[in-house]
Amino acid sequence: MPLTEFTGALGVKRAAHLLRRTVAGATKQKIDEFAALTPAQAITQLYRQALPTVPPPSPPTDPEGDQILAFKQWFLGQMMSPGIATSSNLNLAFAARERLVFFLHSHFTTISEKVNDHQALYYQNELFRFFALDALNADPEINFKTLTLKICIDSAMLKVLDGILNVKGSPNENYARELLELYTIGRGLPGTITSEGDYFYFTEQDVQAAARVLSGWGTDDEYLTLDIDTNIPRGVIKGSVTNASAHDNDPKEFSVRLGSVVIQSDPTLLNGTEPTEASALDEIQQLIDLLYAQPETHRNICRKIYRFFVWGPHTDDEINAIEPIIAEMVITFTSNGFKLQPVIEELLRSQHFYDAGAGYPDDNFGGIIKSPLDLVIGTLRFFDHPVPAMTDVAAFETFTGAIHDAIRTQSMAFYDPYDVAGYEAYHQFPLYHRFWITP
């Protein structure tokens, strides 16, 4: 059964709580407006609006300026809904979508210093934006599972986790490991791993097999290779479309943890006996199908959603206490064809979201220590600080640069998390959001 819905008017405290979690905060006027709404009405305003397109970043005003920094400042600016009056309902809806884009970035981690390509970062950000409000797209294939497939051949991801080095005969396992450990099925918590190379839900054999499935891809530095579904530039197969010479075409056998499944090329997609771009893509689809057939993948993703929007449990008892909620989120996730938006919307409408952690004296509405990003943007939003229009490039650059510097001063390297696992606050048991408190 779905999570029990809270149907009354939000009131000021609950409205402020909802807006903190969905847009990092809002003006007192907007909080008061949302206080009169039910959660369902509020969610409609936040997630069910037709939104304007996002213009790409402008080049830095200094011709020798840092293009990657310009991209990061541009994305920070989008979270402030530039060019949309704070009195408009679209202001918060725009920001709510951009927060979902940030959530996707926090899940499918990117380290801009390693990618070192502002265009790759921008197109990945656009890919997240395309999938963020997936319930608004009638195509059932526009969902979180499909995004997991698309990210496998995304240019920024190919660079940050060494996919461009993964070739037949010399597999690089970096991305395959993170795909299993972080992006899909997850590994068992400390204490559940009983032997070296066995991660409770998958093994080293599975990492090695997945790496071979993912072999043979590179980047199109001209960004002319467009994905057929999103029209966003993606990576390219090495060799040629009809002769994917760097792809390992031999069968890949997975461990008993993943059902001893064997992934192999579809003979109808081969060029004789040689792999093609189509056969390599089909193998990746088989891999994603295999991972999404595992119930733990659904639970792992729903736990990430829960920790981002509600609260990170720090003890075994707290983990066990929320598992019934996670189970209901999983039902919504699977019954909606792995679309992300219905899961988030149901959670934000639920009684649980507004009374989370009942019985725990140290939390209030699922209390989360704010990230530097939330603290800075939330403060600016609450005090209705004016946001320069993107067309005023110099003023916009100065404003967003100040946000970037303030966040970095507070120990959040925006778009440059410490390692490939991402910002510890969103994944690292048992501290989670307590990582934001530093000496």
mmCIF file with all atom_site columns, C-alpha atoms in Angstrom, residues 203-317:
data_model
loop_
_atom_site.group_PDB
_atom_site.id
_atom_site.type_symbol
_atom_site.label_atom_id
_atom_site.label_alt_id
_atom_site.label_comp_id
_atom_site.label_asym_id
_atom_site.label_entity_id
_atom_site.label_seq_id
_atom_site.pdbx_PDB_ins_code
_atom_site.Cartn_x
_atom_site.Cartn_y
_atom_site.Cartn_z
_atom_site.occupancy
_atom_site.B_iso_or_equiv
_atom_site.pdbx_formal_charge
_atom_site.auth_seq_id
_atom_site.auth_comp_id
_atom_site.auth_asym_id
_atom_site.auth_atom_id
_atom_site.pdbx_PDB_model_num
ATOM 1   C CA . THR A 1 203 ? 31.370 -10.048 -6.148  1.00 0.00 ? 203 THR A CA 1
ATOM 2   C CA . GLU A 1 204 ? 34.646 -9.241  -7.894  1.00 0.00 ? 204 GLU A CA 1
ATOM 3   C CA . GLN A 1 205 ? 33.568 -11.608 -10.654 1.00 0.00 ? 205 GLN A CA 1
ATOM 4   C CA . ASP A 1 206 ? 30.591 -9.340  -11.313 1.00 0.00 ? 206 ASP A CA 1
ATOM 5   C CA . VAL A 1 207 ? 32.795 -6.231  -11.435 1.00 0.00 ? 207 VAL A CA 1
ATOM 6   C CA . GLN A 1 208 ? 35.079 -7.908  -13.948 1.00 0.00 ? 208 GLN A CA 1
ATOM 7   C CA . ALA A 1 209 ? 32.199 -9.154  -16.093 1.00 0.00 ? 209 ALA A CA 1
ATOM 8   C CA . ALA A 1 210 ? 30.481 -5.745  -16.047 1.00 0.00 ? 210 ALA A CA 1
ATOM 9   C CA . ALA A 1 211 ? 33.722 -4.014  -17.050 1.00 0.00 ? 211 ALA A CA 1
ATOM 10  C CA . ARG A 1 212 ? 33.942 -6.235  -20.125 1.00 0.00 ? 212 ARG A CA 1
ATOM 11  C CA . VAL A 1 213 ? 30.319 -5.443  -21.001 1.00 0.00 ? 213 VAL A CA 1
ATOM 12  C CA . LEU A 1 214 ? 31.162 -1.733  -20.813 1.00 0.00 ? 214 LEU A CA 1
ATOM 13  C CA . SER A 1 215 ? 34.365 -1.930  -22.863 1.00 0.00 ? 215 SER A CA 1
ATOM 14  C CA . GLY A 1 216 ? 35.108 -0.104  -26.074 1.00 0.00 ? 216 GLY A CA 1
ATOM 15  C CA . TRP A 1 217 ? 33.670 3.406   -25.633 1.00 0.00 ? 217 TRP A CA 1
ATOM 16  C CA . GLY A 1 218 ? 35.292 6.793   -26.094 1.00 0.00 ? 218 GLY A CA 1
ATOM 17  C CA . THR A 1 219 ? 34.289 10.432  -26.313 1.00 0.00 ? 219 THR A CA 1
ATOM 18  C CA . ASP A 1 220 ? 33.306 12.535  -29.294 1.00 0.00 ? 220 ASP A CA 1
ATOM 19  C CA . ASP A 1 221 ? 35.273 15.712  -28.665 1.00 0.00 ? 221 ASP A CA 1
ATOM 20  C CA . GLU A 1 222 ? 33.177 17.552  -31.247 1.00 0.00 ? 222 GLU A CA 1
ATOM 21  C CA . TYR A 1 223 ? 29.947 16.544  -29.416 1.00 0.00 ? 223 TYR A CA 1
ATOM 22  C CA . LEU A 1 224 ? 28.198 15.689  -32.672 1.00 0.00 ? 224 LEU A CA 1
ATOM 23  C CA . THR A 1 225 ? 27.082 12.162  -31.704 1.00 0.00 ? 225 THR A CA 1
ATOM 24  C CA . LEU A 1 226 ? 23.556 12.589  -30.385 1.00 0.00 ? 226 LEU A CA 1
ATOM 25  C CA . ASP A 1 227 ? 21.594 10.117  -28.296 1.00 0.00 ? 227 ASP A CA 1
ATOM 26  C CA . ILE A 1 228 ? 18.535 8.955   -30.198 1.00 0.00 ? 228 ILE A CA 1
ATOM 27  C CA . ASP A 1 229 ? 16.167 9.412   -27.220 1.00 0.00 ? 229 ASP A CA 1
ATOM 28  C CA . THR A 1 230 ? 17.400 12.644  -25.652 1.00 0.00 ? 230 THR A CA 1
ATOM 29  C CA . ASN A 1 231 ? 19.131 14.420  -28.561 1.00 0.00 ? 231 ASN A CA 1
ATOM 30  C CA . ILE A 1 232 ? 21.970 15.148  -26.127 1.00 0.00 ? 232 ILE A CA 1
ATOM 31  C CA . PRO A 1 233 ? 25.591 14.424  -27.147 1.00 0.00 ? 233 PRO A CA 1
ATOM 32  C CA . ARG A 1 234 ? 26.989 11.122  -25.849 1.00 0.00 ? 234 ARG A CA 1
ATOM 33  C CA . GLY A 1 235 ? 30.087 8.971   -26.174 1.00 0.00 ? 235 GLY A CA 1
ATOM 34  C CA . VAL A 1 236 ? 30.994 6.946   -29.255 1.00 0.00 ? 236 VAL A CA 1
ATOM 35  C CA . ILE A 1 237 ? 32.036 3.372   -29.868 1.00 0.00 ? 237 ILE A CA 1
ATOM 36  C CA . LYS A 1 238 ? 35.728 2.983   -30.629 1.00 0.00 ? 238 LYS A CA 1
ATOM 37  C CA . GLY A 1 239 ? 36.559 1.690   -34.083 1.00 0.00 ? 239 GLY A CA 1
ATOM 38  C CA . SER A 1 240 ? 33.398 2.256   -36.062 1.00 0.00 ? 240 SER A CA 1
ATOM 39  C CA . VAL A 1 241 ? 29.658 1.772   -35.799 1.00 0.00 ? 241 VAL A CA 1
ATOM 40  C CA . THR A 1 242 ? 29.925 -1.464  -37.780 1.00 0.00 ? 242 THR A CA 1
ATOM 41  C CA . ASN A 1 243 ? 33.203 -2.679  -36.249 1.00 0.00 ? 243 ASN A CA 1
ATOM 42  C CA . ALA A 1 244 ? 33.465 -1.964  -32.540 1.00 0.00 ? 244 ALA A CA 1
ATOM 43  C CA . SER A 1 245 ? 37.042 -3.193  -32.436 1.00 0.00 ? 245 SER A CA 1
ATOM 44  C CA . ALA A 1 246 ? 37.751 -2.207  -28.809 1.00 0.00 ? 246 ALA A CA 1
ATOM 45  C CA . HIS A 1 247 ? 34.682 -3.971  -27.384 1.00 0.00 ? 247 HIS A CA 1
ATOM 46  C CA . ASP A 1 248 ? 35.101 -7.380  -25.760 1.00 0.00 ? 248 ASP A CA 1
ATOM 47  C CA . ASN A 1 249 ? 32.676 -9.567  -27.672 1.00 0.00 ? 249 ASN A CA 1
ATOM 48  C CA . ASP A 1 250 ? 33.131 -12.772 -25.655 1.00 0.00 ? 250 ASP A CA 1
ATOM 49  C CA . PRO A 1 251 ? 30.405 -13.972 -23.227 1.00 0.00 ? 251 PRO A CA 1
ATOM 50  C CA . LYS A 1 252 ? 30.486 -12.452 -19.732 1.00 0.00 ? 252 LYS A CA 1
ATOM 51  C CA . GLU A 1 253 ? 29.504 -14.748 -16.866 1.00 0.00 ? 253 GLU A CA 1
ATOM 52  C CA . PHE A 1 254 ? 28.287 -13.216 -13.606 1.00 0.00 ? 254 PHE A CA 1
ATOM 53  C CA . SER A 1 255 ? 28.470 -14.774 -10.149 1.00 0.00 ? 255 SER A CA 1
ATOM 54  C CA . VAL A 1 256 ? 25.830 -16.719 -8.289  1.00 0.00 ? 256 VAL A CA 1
ATOM 55  C CA . ARG A 1 257 ? 25.037 -13.462 -6.455  1.00 0.00 ? 257 ARG A CA 1
ATOM 56  C CA . LEU A 1 258 ? 23.555 -12.215 -9.739  1.00 0.00 ? 258 LEU A CA 1
ATOM 57  C CA . GLY A 1 259 ? 22.046 -15.537 -10.759 1.00 0.00 ? 259 GLY A CA 1
ATOM 58  C CA . SER A 1 260 ? 25.061 -16.811 -12.747 1.00 0.00 ? 260 SER A CA 1
ATOM 59  C CA . VAL A 1 261 ? 23.664 -14.894 -15.729 1.00 0.00 ? 261 VAL A CA 1
ATOM 60  C CA . VAL A 1 262 ? 25.702 -14.831 -18.945 1.00 0.00 ? 262 VAL A CA 1
ATOM 61  C CA . ILE A 1 263 ? 25.602 -11.668 -21.065 1.00 0.00 ? 263 ILE A CA 1
ATOM 62  C CA . GLN A 1 264 ? 26.545 -12.140 -24.696 1.00 0.00 ? 264 GLN A CA 1
ATOM 63  C CA . SER A 1 265 ? 26.084 -10.428 -28.019 1.00 0.00 ? 265 SER A CA 1
ATOM 64  C CA . ASP A 1 266 ? 22.838 -10.673 -29.916 1.00 0.00 ? 266 ASP A CA 1
ATOM 65  C CA . PRO A 1 267 ? 23.932 -12.433 -33.127 1.00 0.00 ? 267 PRO A CA 1
ATOM 66  C CA . THR A 1 268 ? 21.414 -10.450 -35.175 1.00 0.00 ? 268 THR A CA 1
ATOM 67  C CA . LEU A 1 269 ? 23.267 -7.236  -34.245 1.00 0.00 ? 269 LEU A CA 1
ATOM 68  C CA . LEU A 1 270 ? 26.761 -8.447  -35.147 1.00 0.00 ? 270 LEU A CA 1
ATOM 69  C CA . ASN A 1 271 ? 28.690 -7.713  -38.327 1.00 0.00 ? 271 ASN A CA 1
ATOM 70  C CA . GLY A 1 272 ? 29.445 -11.325 -39.113 1.00 0.00 ? 272 GLY A CA 1
ATOM 71  C CA . THR A 1 273 ? 31.241 -12.266 -35.900 1.00 0.00 ? 273 THR A CA 1
ATOM 72  C CA . GLU A 1 274 ? 32.420 -8.739  -35.125 1.00 0.00 ? 274 GLU A CA 1
ATOM 73  C CA . PRO A 1 275 ? 30.758 -6.485  -32.508 1.00 0.00 ? 275 PRO A CA 1
ATOM 74  C CA . THR A 1 276 ? 28.966 -3.342  -33.594 1.00 0.00 ? 276 THR A CA 1
ATOM 75  C CA . GLU A 1 277 ? 27.795 -0.246  -31.791 1.00 0.00 ? 277 GLU A CA 1
ATOM 76  C CA . ALA A 1 278 ? 24.308 -1.762  -31.695 1.00 0.00 ? 278 ALA A CA 1
ATOM 77  C CA . SER A 1 279 ? 25.526 -5.045  -30.172 1.00 0.00 ? 279 SER A CA 1
ATOM 78  C CA . ALA A 1 280 ? 27.632 -3.202  -27.574 1.00 0.00 ? 280 ALA A CA 1
ATOM 79  C CA . LEU A 1 281 ? 24.656 -1.031  -26.601 1.00 0.00 ? 281 LEU A CA 1
ATOM 80  C CA . ASP A 1 282 ? 22.485 -4.128  -26.348 1.00 0.00 ? 282 ASP A CA 1
ATOM 81  C CA . GLU A 1 283 ? 24.964 -5.716  -23.932 1.00 0.00 ? 283 GLU A CA 1
ATOM 82  C CA . ILE A 1 284 ? 24.805 -2.610  -21.718 1.00 0.00 ? 284 ILE A CA 1
ATOM 83  C CA . GLN A 1 285 ? 21.003 -2.855  -21.810 1.00 0.00 ? 285 GLN A CA 1
ATOM 84  C CA . GLN A 1 286 ? 21.281 -6.505  -20.713 1.00 0.00 ? 286 GLN A CA 1
ATOM 85  C CA . LEU A 1 287 ? 23.540 -5.432  -17.829 1.00 0.00 ? 287 LEU A CA 1
ATOM 86  C CA . ILE A 1 288 ? 21.154 -2.719  -16.660 1.00 0.00 ? 288 ILE A CA 1
ATOM 87  C CA . ASP A 1 289 ? 18.227 -5.159  -16.959 1.00 0.00 ? 289 ASP A CA 1
ATOM 88  C CA . LEU A 1 290 ? 20.159 -7.624  -14.800 1.00 0.00 ? 290 LEU A CA 1
ATOM 89  C CA . LEU A 1 291 ? 20.920 -5.039  -12.117 1.00 0.00 ? 291 LEU A CA 1
ATOM 90  C CA . TYR A 1 292 ? 17.356 -3.692  -12.046 1.00 0.00 ? 292 TYR A CA 1
ATOM 91  C CA . ALA A 1 293 ? 16.059 -7.245  -11.696 1.00 0.00 ? 293 ALA A CA 1
ATOM 92  C CA . GLN A 1 294 ? 17.708 -7.270  -8.245  1.00 0.00 ? 294 GLN A CA 1
ATOM 93  C CA . PRO A 1 295 ? 15.362 -6.075  -5.454  1.00 0.00 ? 295 PRO A CA 1
ATOM 94  C CA . GLU A 1 296 ? 18.315 -4.574  -3.603  1.00 0.00 ? 296 GLU A CA 1
ATOM 95  C CA . THR A 1 297 ? 18.880 -2.126  -6.474  1.00 0.00 ? 297 THR A CA 1
ATOM 96  C CA . HIS A 1 298 ? 15.404 -0.700  -5.898  1.00 0.00 ? 298 HIS A CA 1
ATOM 97  C CA . ARG A 1 299 ? 15.992 -0.456  -2.137  1.00 0.00 ? 299 ARG A CA 1
ATOM 98  C CA . ASN A 1 300 ? 19.412 1.143   -2.536  1.00 0.00 ? 300 ASN A CA 1
ATOM 99  C CA . ILE A 1 301 ? 18.055 3.863   -4.839  1.00 0.00 ? 301 ILE A CA 1
ATOM 100 C CA . CYS A 1 302 ? 15.042 4.540   -2.604  1.00 0.00 ? 302 CYS A CA 1
ATOM 101 C CA . ARG A 1 303 ? 17.306 4.832   0.440   1.00 0.00 ? 303 ARG A CA 1
ATOM 102 C CA . LYS A 1 304 ? 19.334 7.473   -1.408  1.00 0.00 ? 304 LYS A CA 1
ATOM 103 C CA . ILE A 1 305 ? 16.132 9.399   -2.145  1.00 0.00 ? 305 ILE A CA 1
ATOM 104 C CA . TYR A 1 306 ? 15.049 9.107   1.478   1.00 0.00 ? 306 TYR A CA 1
ATOM 105 C CA . ARG A 1 307 ? 18.367 10.343  2.849   1.00 0.00 ? 307 ARG A CA 1
ATOM 106 C CA . PHE A 1 308 ? 18.410 13.305  0.476   1.00 0.00 ? 308 PHE A CA 1
ATOM 107 C CA . PHE A 1 309 ? 14.892 14.520  1.229   1.00 0.00 ? 309 PHE A CA 1
ATOM 108 C CA . VAL A 1 310 ? 14.139 13.272  4.740   1.00 0.00 ? 310 VAL A CA 1
ATOM 109 C CA . TRP A 1 311 ? 16.943 12.097  7.007   1.00 0.00 ? 311 TRP A CA 1
ATOM 110 C CA . GLY A 1 312 ? 19.984 9.834   7.261   1.00 0.00 ? 312 GLY A CA 1
ATOM 111 C CA . PRO A 1 313 ? 19.642 7.103   9.915   1.00 0.00 ? 313 PRO A CA 1
ATOM 112 C CA . HIS A 1 314 ? 22.825 6.718   11.949  1.00 0.00 ? 314 HIS A CA 1
ATOM 113 C CA . THR A 1 315 ? 22.267 3.470   13.877  1.00 0.00 ? 315 THR A CA 1
ATOM 114 C CA . ASP A 1 316 ? 21.061 -0.028  13.133  1.00 0.00 ? 316 ASP A CA 1
ATOM 115 C CA . ASP A 1 317 ? 17.858 0.636   15.068  1.00 0.00 ? 317 ASP A CA 1
#
